mmCIF file of N, CA and C in Angstrom:
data_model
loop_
_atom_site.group_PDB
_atom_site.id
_atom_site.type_symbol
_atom_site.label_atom_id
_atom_site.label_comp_id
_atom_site.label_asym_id
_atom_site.label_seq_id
_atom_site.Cartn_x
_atom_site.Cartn_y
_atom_site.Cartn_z
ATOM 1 N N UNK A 1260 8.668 7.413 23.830
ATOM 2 C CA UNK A 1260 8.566 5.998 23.564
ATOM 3 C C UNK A 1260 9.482 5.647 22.397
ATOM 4 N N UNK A 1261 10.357 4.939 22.755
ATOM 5 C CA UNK A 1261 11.413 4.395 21.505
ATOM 6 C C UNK A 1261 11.244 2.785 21.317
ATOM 7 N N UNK A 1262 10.578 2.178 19.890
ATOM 8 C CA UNK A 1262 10.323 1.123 19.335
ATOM 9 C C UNK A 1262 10.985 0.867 18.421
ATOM 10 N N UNK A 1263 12.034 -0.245 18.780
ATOM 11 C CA UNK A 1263 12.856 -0.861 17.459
ATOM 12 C C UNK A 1263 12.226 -1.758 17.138
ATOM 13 N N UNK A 1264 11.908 -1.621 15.625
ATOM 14 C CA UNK A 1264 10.933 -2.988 15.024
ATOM 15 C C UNK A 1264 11.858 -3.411 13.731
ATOM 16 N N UNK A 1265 12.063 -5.009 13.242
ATOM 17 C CA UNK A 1265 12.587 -5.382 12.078
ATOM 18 C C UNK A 1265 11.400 -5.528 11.494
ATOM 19 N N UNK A 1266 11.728 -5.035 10.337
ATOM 20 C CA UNK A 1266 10.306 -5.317 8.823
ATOM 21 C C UNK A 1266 10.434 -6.902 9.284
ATOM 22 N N UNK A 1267 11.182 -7.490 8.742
ATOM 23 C CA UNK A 1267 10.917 -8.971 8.715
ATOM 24 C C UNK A 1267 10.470 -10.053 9.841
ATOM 25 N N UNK A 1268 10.104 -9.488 10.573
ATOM 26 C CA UNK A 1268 9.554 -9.763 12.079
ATOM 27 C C UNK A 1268 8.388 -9.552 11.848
ATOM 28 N N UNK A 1269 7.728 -9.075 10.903
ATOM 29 C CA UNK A 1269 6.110 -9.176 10.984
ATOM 30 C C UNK A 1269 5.375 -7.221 11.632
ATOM 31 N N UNK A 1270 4.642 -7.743 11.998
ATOM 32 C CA UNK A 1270 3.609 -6.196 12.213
ATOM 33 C C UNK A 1270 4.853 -5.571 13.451
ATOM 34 N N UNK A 1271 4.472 -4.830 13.862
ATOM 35 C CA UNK A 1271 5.283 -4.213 14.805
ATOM 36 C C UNK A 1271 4.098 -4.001 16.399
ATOM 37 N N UNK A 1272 4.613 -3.799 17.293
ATOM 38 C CA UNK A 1272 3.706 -3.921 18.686
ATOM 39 C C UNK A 1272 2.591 -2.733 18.644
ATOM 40 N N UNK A 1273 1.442 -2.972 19.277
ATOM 41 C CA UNK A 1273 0.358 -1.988 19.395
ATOM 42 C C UNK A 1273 1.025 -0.705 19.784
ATOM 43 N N UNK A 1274 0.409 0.368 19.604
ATOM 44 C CA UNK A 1274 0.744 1.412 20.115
ATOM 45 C C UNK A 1274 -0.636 2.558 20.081
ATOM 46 N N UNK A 1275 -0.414 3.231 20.948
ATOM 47 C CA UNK A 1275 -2.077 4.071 21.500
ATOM 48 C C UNK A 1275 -1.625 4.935 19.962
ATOM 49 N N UNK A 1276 -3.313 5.513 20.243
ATOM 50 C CA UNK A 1276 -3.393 6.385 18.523
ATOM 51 C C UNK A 1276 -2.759 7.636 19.085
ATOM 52 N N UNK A 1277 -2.584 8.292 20.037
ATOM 53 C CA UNK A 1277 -1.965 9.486 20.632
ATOM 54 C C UNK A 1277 -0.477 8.999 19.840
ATOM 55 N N UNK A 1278 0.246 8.137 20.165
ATOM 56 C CA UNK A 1278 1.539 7.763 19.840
ATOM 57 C C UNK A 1278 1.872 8.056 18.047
ATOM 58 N N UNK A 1279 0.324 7.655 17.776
ATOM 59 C CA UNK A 1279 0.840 8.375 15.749
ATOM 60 C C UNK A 1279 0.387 9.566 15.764
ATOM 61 N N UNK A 1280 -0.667 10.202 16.440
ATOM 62 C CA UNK A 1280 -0.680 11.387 16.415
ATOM 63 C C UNK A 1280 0.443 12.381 16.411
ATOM 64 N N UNK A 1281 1.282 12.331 17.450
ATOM 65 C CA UNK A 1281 2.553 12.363 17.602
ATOM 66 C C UNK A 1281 3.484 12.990 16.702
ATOM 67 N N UNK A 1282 3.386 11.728 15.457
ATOM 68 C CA UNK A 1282 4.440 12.020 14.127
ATOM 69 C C UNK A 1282 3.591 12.419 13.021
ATOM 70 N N UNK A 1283 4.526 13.593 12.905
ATOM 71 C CA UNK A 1283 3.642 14.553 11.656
ATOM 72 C C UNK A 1283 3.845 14.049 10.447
ATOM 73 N N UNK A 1284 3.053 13.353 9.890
ATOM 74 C CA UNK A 1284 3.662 13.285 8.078
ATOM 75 C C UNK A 1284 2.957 14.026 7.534
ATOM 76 N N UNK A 1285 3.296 14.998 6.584
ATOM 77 C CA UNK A 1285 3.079 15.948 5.733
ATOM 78 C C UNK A 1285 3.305 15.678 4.027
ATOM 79 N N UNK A 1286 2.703 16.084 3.558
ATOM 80 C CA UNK A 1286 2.856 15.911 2.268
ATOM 81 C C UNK A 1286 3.100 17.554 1.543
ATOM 82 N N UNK A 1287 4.696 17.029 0.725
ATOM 83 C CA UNK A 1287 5.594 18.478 -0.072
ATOM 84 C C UNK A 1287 5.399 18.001 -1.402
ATOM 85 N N UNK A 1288 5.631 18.940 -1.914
ATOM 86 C CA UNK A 1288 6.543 19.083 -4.055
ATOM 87 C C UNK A 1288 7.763 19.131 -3.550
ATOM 88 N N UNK A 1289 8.365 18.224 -4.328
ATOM 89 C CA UNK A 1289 9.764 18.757 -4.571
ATOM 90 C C UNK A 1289 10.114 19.474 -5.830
ATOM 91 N N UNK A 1290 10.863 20.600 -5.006
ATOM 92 C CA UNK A 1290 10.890 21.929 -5.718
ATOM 93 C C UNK A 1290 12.863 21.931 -6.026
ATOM 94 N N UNK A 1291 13.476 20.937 -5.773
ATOM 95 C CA UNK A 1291 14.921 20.562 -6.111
ATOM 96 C C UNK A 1291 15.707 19.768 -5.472
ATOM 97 N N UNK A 1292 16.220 18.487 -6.640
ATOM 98 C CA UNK A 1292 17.184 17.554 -6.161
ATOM 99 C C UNK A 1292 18.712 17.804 -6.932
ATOM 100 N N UNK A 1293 19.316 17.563 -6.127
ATOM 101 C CA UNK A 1293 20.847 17.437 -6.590
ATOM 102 C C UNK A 1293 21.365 15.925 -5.822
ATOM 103 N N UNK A 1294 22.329 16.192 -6.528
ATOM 104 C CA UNK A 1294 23.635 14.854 -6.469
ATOM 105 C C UNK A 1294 24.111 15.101 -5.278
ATOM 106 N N UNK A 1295 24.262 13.629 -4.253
ATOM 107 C CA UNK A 1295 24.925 13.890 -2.956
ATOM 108 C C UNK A 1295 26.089 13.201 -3.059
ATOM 109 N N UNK A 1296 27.478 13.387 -3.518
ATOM 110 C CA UNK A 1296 28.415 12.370 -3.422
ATOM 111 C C UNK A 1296 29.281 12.385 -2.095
ATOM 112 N N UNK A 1297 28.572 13.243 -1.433
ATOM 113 C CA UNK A 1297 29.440 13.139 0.006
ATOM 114 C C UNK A 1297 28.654 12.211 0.657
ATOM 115 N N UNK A 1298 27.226 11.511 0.460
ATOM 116 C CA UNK A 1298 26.700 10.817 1.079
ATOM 117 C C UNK A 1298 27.258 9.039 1.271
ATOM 118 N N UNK A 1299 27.406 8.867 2.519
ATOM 119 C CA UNK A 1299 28.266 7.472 2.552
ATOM 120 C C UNK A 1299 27.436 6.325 1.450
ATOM 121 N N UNK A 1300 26.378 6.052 1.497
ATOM 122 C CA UNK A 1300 25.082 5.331 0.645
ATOM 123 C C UNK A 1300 25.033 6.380 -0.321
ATOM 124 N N UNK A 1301 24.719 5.780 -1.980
ATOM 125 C CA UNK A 1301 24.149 6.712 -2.909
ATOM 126 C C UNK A 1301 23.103 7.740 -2.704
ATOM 127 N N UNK A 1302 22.454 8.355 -2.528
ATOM 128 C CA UNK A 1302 21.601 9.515 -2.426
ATOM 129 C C UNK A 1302 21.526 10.719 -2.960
ATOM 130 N N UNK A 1303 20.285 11.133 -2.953
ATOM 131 C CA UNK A 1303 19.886 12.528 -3.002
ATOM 132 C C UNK A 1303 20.178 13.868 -2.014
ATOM 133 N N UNK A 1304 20.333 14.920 -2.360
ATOM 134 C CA UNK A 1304 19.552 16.043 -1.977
ATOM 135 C C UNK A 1304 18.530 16.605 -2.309
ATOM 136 N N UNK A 1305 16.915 16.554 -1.192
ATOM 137 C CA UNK A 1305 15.715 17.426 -1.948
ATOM 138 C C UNK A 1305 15.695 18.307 -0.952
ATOM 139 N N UNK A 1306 15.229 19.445 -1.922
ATOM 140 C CA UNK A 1306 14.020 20.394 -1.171
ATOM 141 C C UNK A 1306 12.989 20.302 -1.581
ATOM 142 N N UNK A 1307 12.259 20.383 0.011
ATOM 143 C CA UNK A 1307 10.620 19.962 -0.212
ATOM 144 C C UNK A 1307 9.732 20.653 -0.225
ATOM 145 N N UNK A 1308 8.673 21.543 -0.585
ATOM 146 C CA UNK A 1308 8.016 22.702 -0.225
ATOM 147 C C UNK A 1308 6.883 22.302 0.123
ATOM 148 N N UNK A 1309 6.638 22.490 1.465
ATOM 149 C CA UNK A 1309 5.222 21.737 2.299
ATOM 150 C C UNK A 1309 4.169 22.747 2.689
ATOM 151 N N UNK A 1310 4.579 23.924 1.775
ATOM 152 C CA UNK A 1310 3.508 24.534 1.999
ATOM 153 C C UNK A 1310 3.686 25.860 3.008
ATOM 154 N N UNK A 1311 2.537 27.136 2.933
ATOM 155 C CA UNK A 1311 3.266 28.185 3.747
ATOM 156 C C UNK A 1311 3.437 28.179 5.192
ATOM 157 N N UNK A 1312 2.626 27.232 6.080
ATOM 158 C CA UNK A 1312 2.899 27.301 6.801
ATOM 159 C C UNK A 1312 4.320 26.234 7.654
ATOM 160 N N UNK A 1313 4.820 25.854 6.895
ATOM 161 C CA UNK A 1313 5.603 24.535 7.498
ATOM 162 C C UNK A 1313 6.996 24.722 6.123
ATOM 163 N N UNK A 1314 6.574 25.742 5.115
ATOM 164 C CA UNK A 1314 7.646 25.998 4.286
ATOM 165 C C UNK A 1314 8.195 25.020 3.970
ATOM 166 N N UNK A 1315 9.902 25.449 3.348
ATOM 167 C CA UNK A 1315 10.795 24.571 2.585
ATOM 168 C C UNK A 1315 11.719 23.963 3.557
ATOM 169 N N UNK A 1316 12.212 23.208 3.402
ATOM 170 C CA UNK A 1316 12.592 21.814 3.928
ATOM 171 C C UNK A 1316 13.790 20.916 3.553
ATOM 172 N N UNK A 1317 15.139 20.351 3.944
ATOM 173 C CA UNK A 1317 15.865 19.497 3.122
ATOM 174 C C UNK A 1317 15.655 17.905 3.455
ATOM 175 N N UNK A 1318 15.612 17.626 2.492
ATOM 176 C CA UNK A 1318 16.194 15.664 2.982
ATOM 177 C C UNK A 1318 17.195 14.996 1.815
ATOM 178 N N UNK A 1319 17.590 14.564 2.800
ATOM 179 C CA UNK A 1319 18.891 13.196 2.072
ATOM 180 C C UNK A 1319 17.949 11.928 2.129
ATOM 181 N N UNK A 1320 18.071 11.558 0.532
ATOM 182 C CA UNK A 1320 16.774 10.599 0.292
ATOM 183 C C UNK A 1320 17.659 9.655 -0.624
ATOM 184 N N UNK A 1321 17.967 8.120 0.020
ATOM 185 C CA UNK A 1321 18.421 7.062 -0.889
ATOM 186 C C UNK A 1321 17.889 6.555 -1.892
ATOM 187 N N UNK A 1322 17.217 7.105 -2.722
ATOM 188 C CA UNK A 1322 16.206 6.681 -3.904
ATOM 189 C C UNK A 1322 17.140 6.784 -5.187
ATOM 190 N N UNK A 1323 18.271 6.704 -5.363
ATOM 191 C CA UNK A 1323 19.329 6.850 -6.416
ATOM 192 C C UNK A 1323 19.325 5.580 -7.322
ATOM 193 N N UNK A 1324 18.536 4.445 -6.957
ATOM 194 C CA UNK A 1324 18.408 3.060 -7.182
ATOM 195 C C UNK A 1324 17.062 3.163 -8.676
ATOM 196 N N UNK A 1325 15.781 4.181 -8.330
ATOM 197 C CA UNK A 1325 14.812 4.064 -8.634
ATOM 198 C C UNK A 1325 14.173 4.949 -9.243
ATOM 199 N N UNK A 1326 14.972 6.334 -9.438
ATOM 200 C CA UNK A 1326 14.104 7.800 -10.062
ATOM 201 C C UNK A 1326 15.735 8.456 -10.109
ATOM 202 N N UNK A 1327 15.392 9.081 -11.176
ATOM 203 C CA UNK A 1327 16.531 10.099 -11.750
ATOM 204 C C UNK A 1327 16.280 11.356 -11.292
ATOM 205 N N UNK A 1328 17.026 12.038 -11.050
ATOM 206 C CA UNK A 1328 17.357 13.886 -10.478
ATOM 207 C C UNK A 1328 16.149 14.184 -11.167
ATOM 208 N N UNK A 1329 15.973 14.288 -12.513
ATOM 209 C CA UNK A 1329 15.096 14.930 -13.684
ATOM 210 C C UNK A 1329 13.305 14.608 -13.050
ATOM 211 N N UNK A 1330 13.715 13.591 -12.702
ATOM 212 C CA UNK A 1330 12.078 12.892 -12.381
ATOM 213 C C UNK A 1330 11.469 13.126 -11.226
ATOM 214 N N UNK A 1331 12.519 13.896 -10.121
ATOM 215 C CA UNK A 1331 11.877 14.432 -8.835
ATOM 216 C C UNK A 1331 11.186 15.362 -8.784
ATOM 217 N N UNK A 1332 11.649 16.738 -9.509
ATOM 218 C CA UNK A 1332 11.570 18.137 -9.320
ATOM 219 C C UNK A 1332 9.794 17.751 -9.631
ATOM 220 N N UNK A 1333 8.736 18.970 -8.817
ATOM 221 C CA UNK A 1333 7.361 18.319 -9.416
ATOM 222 C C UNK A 1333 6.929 17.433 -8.429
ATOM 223 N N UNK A 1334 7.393 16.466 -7.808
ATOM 224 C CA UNK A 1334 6.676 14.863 -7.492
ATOM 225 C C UNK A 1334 6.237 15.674 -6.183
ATOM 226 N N UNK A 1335 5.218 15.137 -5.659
ATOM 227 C CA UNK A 1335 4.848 15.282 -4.325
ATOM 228 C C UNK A 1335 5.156 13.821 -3.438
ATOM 229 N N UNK A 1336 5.426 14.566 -2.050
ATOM 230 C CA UNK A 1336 6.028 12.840 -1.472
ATOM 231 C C UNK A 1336 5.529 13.073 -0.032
ATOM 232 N N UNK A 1337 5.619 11.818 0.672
ATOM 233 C CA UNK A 1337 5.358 11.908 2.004
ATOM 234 C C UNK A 1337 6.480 12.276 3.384
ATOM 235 N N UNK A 1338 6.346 12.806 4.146
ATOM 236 C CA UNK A 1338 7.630 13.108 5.164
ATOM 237 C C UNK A 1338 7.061 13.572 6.513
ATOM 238 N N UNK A 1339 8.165 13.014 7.531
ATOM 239 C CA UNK A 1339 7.869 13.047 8.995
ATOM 240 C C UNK A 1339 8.734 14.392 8.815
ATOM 241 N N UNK A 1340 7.795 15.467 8.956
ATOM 242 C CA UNK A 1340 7.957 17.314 9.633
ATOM 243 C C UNK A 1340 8.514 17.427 10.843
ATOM 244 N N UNK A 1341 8.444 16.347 12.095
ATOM 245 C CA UNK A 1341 8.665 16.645 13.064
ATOM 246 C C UNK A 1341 10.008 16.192 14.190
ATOM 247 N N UNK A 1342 10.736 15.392 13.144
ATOM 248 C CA UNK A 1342 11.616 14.711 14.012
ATOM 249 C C UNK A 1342 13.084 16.122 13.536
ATOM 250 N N UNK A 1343 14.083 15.642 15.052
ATOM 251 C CA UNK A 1343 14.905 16.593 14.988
ATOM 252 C C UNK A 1343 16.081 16.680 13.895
ATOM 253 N N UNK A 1344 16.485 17.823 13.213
ATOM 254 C CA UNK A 1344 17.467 17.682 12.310
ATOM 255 C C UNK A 1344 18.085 16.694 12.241
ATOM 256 N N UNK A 1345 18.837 16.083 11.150
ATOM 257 C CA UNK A 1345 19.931 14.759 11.430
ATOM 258 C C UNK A 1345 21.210 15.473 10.394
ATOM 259 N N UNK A 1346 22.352 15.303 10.938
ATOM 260 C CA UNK A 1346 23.294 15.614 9.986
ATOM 261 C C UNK A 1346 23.858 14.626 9.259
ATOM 262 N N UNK A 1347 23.582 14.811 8.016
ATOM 263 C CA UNK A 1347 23.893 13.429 6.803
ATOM 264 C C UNK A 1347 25.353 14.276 6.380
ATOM 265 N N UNK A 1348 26.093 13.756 6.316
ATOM 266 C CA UNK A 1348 27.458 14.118 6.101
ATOM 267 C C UNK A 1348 27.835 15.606 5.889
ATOM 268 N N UNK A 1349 27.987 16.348 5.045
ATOM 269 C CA UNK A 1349 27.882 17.805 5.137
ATOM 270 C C UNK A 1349 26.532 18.641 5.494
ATOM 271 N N UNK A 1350 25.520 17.711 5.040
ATOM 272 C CA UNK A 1350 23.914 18.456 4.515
ATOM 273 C C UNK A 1350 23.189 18.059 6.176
ATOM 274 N N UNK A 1351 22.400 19.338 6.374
ATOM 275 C CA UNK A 1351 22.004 19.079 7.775
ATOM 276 C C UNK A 1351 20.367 18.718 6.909
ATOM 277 N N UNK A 1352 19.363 17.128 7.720
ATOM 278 C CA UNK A 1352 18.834 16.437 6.885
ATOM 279 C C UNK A 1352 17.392 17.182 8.138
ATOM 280 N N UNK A 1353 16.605 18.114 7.312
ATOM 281 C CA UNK A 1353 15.314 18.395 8.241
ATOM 282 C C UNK A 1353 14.158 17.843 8.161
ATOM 283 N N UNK A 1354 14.075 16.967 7.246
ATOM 284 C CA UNK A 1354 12.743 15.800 7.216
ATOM 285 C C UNK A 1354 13.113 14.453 6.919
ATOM 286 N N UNK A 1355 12.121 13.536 7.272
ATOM 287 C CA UNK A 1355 13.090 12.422 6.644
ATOM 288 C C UNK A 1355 11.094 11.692 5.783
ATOM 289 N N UNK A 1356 12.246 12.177 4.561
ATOM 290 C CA UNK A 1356 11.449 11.353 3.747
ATOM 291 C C UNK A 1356 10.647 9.964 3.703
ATOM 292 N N UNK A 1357 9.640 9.768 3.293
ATOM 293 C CA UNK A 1357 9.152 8.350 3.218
ATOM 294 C C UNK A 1357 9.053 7.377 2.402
ATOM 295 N N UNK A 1358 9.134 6.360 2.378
ATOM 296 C CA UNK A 1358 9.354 5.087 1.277
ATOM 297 C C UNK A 1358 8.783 3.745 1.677
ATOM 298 N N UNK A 1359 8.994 3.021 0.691
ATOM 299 C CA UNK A 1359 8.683 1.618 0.378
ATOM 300 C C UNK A 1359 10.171 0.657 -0.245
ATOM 301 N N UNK A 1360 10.237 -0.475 0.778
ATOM 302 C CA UNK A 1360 11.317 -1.168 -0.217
ATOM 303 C C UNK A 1360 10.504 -1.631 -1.669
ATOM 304 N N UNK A 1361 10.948 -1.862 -2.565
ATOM 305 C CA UNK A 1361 10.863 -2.807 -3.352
ATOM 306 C C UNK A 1361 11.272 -4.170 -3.613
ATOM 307 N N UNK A 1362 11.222 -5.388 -4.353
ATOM 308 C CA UNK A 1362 11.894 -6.324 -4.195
ATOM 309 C C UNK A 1362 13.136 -6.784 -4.084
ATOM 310 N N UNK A 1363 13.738 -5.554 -4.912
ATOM 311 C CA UNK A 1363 15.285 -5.489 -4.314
ATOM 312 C C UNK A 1363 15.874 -4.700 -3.425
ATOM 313 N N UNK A 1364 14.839 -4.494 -2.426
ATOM 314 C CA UNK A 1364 15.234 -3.683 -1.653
ATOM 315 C C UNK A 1364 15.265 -1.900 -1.686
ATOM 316 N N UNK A 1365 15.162 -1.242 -3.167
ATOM 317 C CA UNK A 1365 15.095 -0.043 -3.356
ATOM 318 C C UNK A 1365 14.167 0.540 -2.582
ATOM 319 N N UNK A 1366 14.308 2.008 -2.258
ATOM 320 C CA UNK A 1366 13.153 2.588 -1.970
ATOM 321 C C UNK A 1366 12.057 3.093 -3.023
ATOM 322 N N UNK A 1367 10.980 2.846 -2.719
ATOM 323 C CA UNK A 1367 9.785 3.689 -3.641
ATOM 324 C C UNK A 1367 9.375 4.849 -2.723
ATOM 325 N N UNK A 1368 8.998 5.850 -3.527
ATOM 326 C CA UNK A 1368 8.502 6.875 -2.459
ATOM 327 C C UNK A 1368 7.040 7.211 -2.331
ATOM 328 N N UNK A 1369 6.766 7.179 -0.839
ATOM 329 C CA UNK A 1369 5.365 7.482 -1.087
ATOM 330 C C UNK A 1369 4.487 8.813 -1.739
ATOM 331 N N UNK A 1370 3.840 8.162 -1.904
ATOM 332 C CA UNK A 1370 3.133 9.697 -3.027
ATOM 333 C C UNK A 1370 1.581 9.891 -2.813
ATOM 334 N N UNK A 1371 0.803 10.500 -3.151
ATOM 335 C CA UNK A 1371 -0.478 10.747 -3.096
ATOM 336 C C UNK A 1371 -0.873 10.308 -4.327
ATOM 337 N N UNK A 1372 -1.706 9.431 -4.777
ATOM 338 C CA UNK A 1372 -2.091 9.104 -5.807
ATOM 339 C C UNK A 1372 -2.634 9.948 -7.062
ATOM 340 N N UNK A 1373 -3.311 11.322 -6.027
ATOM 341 C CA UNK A 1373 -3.733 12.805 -6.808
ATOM 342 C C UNK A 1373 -3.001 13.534 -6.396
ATOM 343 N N UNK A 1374 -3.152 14.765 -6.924
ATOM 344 C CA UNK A 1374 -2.326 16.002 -6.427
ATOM 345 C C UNK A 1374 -3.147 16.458 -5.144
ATOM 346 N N UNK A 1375 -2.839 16.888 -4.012
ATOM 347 C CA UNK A 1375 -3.096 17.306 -2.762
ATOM 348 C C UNK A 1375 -2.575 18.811 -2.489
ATOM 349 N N UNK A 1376 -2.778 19.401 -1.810
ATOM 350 C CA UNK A 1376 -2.433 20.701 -1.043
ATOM 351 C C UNK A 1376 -1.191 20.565 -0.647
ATOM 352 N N UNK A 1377 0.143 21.377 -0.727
ATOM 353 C CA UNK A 1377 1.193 20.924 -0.045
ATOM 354 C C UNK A 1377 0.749 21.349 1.115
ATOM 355 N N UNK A 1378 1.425 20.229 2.165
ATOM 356 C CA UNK A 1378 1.614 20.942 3.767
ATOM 357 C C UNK A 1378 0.665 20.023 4.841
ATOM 358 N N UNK A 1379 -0.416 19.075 3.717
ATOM 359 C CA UNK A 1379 -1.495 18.545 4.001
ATOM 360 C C UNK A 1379 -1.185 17.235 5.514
ATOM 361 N N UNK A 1380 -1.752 17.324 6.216
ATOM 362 C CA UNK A 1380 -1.297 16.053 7.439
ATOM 363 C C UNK A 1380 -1.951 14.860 7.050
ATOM 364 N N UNK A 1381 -1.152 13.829 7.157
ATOM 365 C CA UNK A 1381 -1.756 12.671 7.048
ATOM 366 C C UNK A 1381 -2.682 11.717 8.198
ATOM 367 N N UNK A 1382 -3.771 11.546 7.912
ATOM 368 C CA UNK A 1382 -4.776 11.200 9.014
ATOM 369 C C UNK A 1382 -5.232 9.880 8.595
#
């Protein structure tokens, strides 16, 4: 099932609960970000550690707007585990991180309000 939805269009169409079952979001630490300047958009490189069974992980994460390199390492964040690699310019991208715009559009990243188990599924 492929659903193109615009944020600014309002809620997006029903969909059966099998259909979110579906997409795994998992919750990692990030255990290291670096500088992506090969990335066409400002961005990151993280690795995510989600834990032993689902291990370490990369994503190219546009959050360059809103948190410094220094301020990642540590954070726990949210991410879809299950969709297929994407190649972000050199860096092959194996999760894709999760976010929030902000008012200017930045991303915020989602987080667990406490510390959680890495690896944990979101239900």
């Amino acid at each position: 099932m492929h659903v193109t939805h615009d944020p600014a269009a309002g809620a997006a169409p029903q969909i059966a609960f099998d259909d979110f079952l579906a997409v795994d979001v998992r919750v990692g630490t990030i255990v290291a970000a670096e500088p992506f300047p090969e990335a066409r958009k400002p961005a990151f490189k993280l690795t995510i550690d989600f834990g032993p069974t689902i291990g370490t992980r990369r994503s190219s994460a546009q959050i360059t707007e809103r948190y410094a390199l220094g301020d990642l390492v540590g954070l726990q964040v949210a991410a879809v585990v299950n969709f297929p690699p994407r190649q972000i310019g050199p860096m092959m991208s194996e999760v894709l991180t999760l976010g929030f715009p902000d008012e200017n559009g930045h991303v915020v990243l989602v987080t667990p309000s406490r510390p959680v188990p890495d690896g944990g599924r979101l239900f």
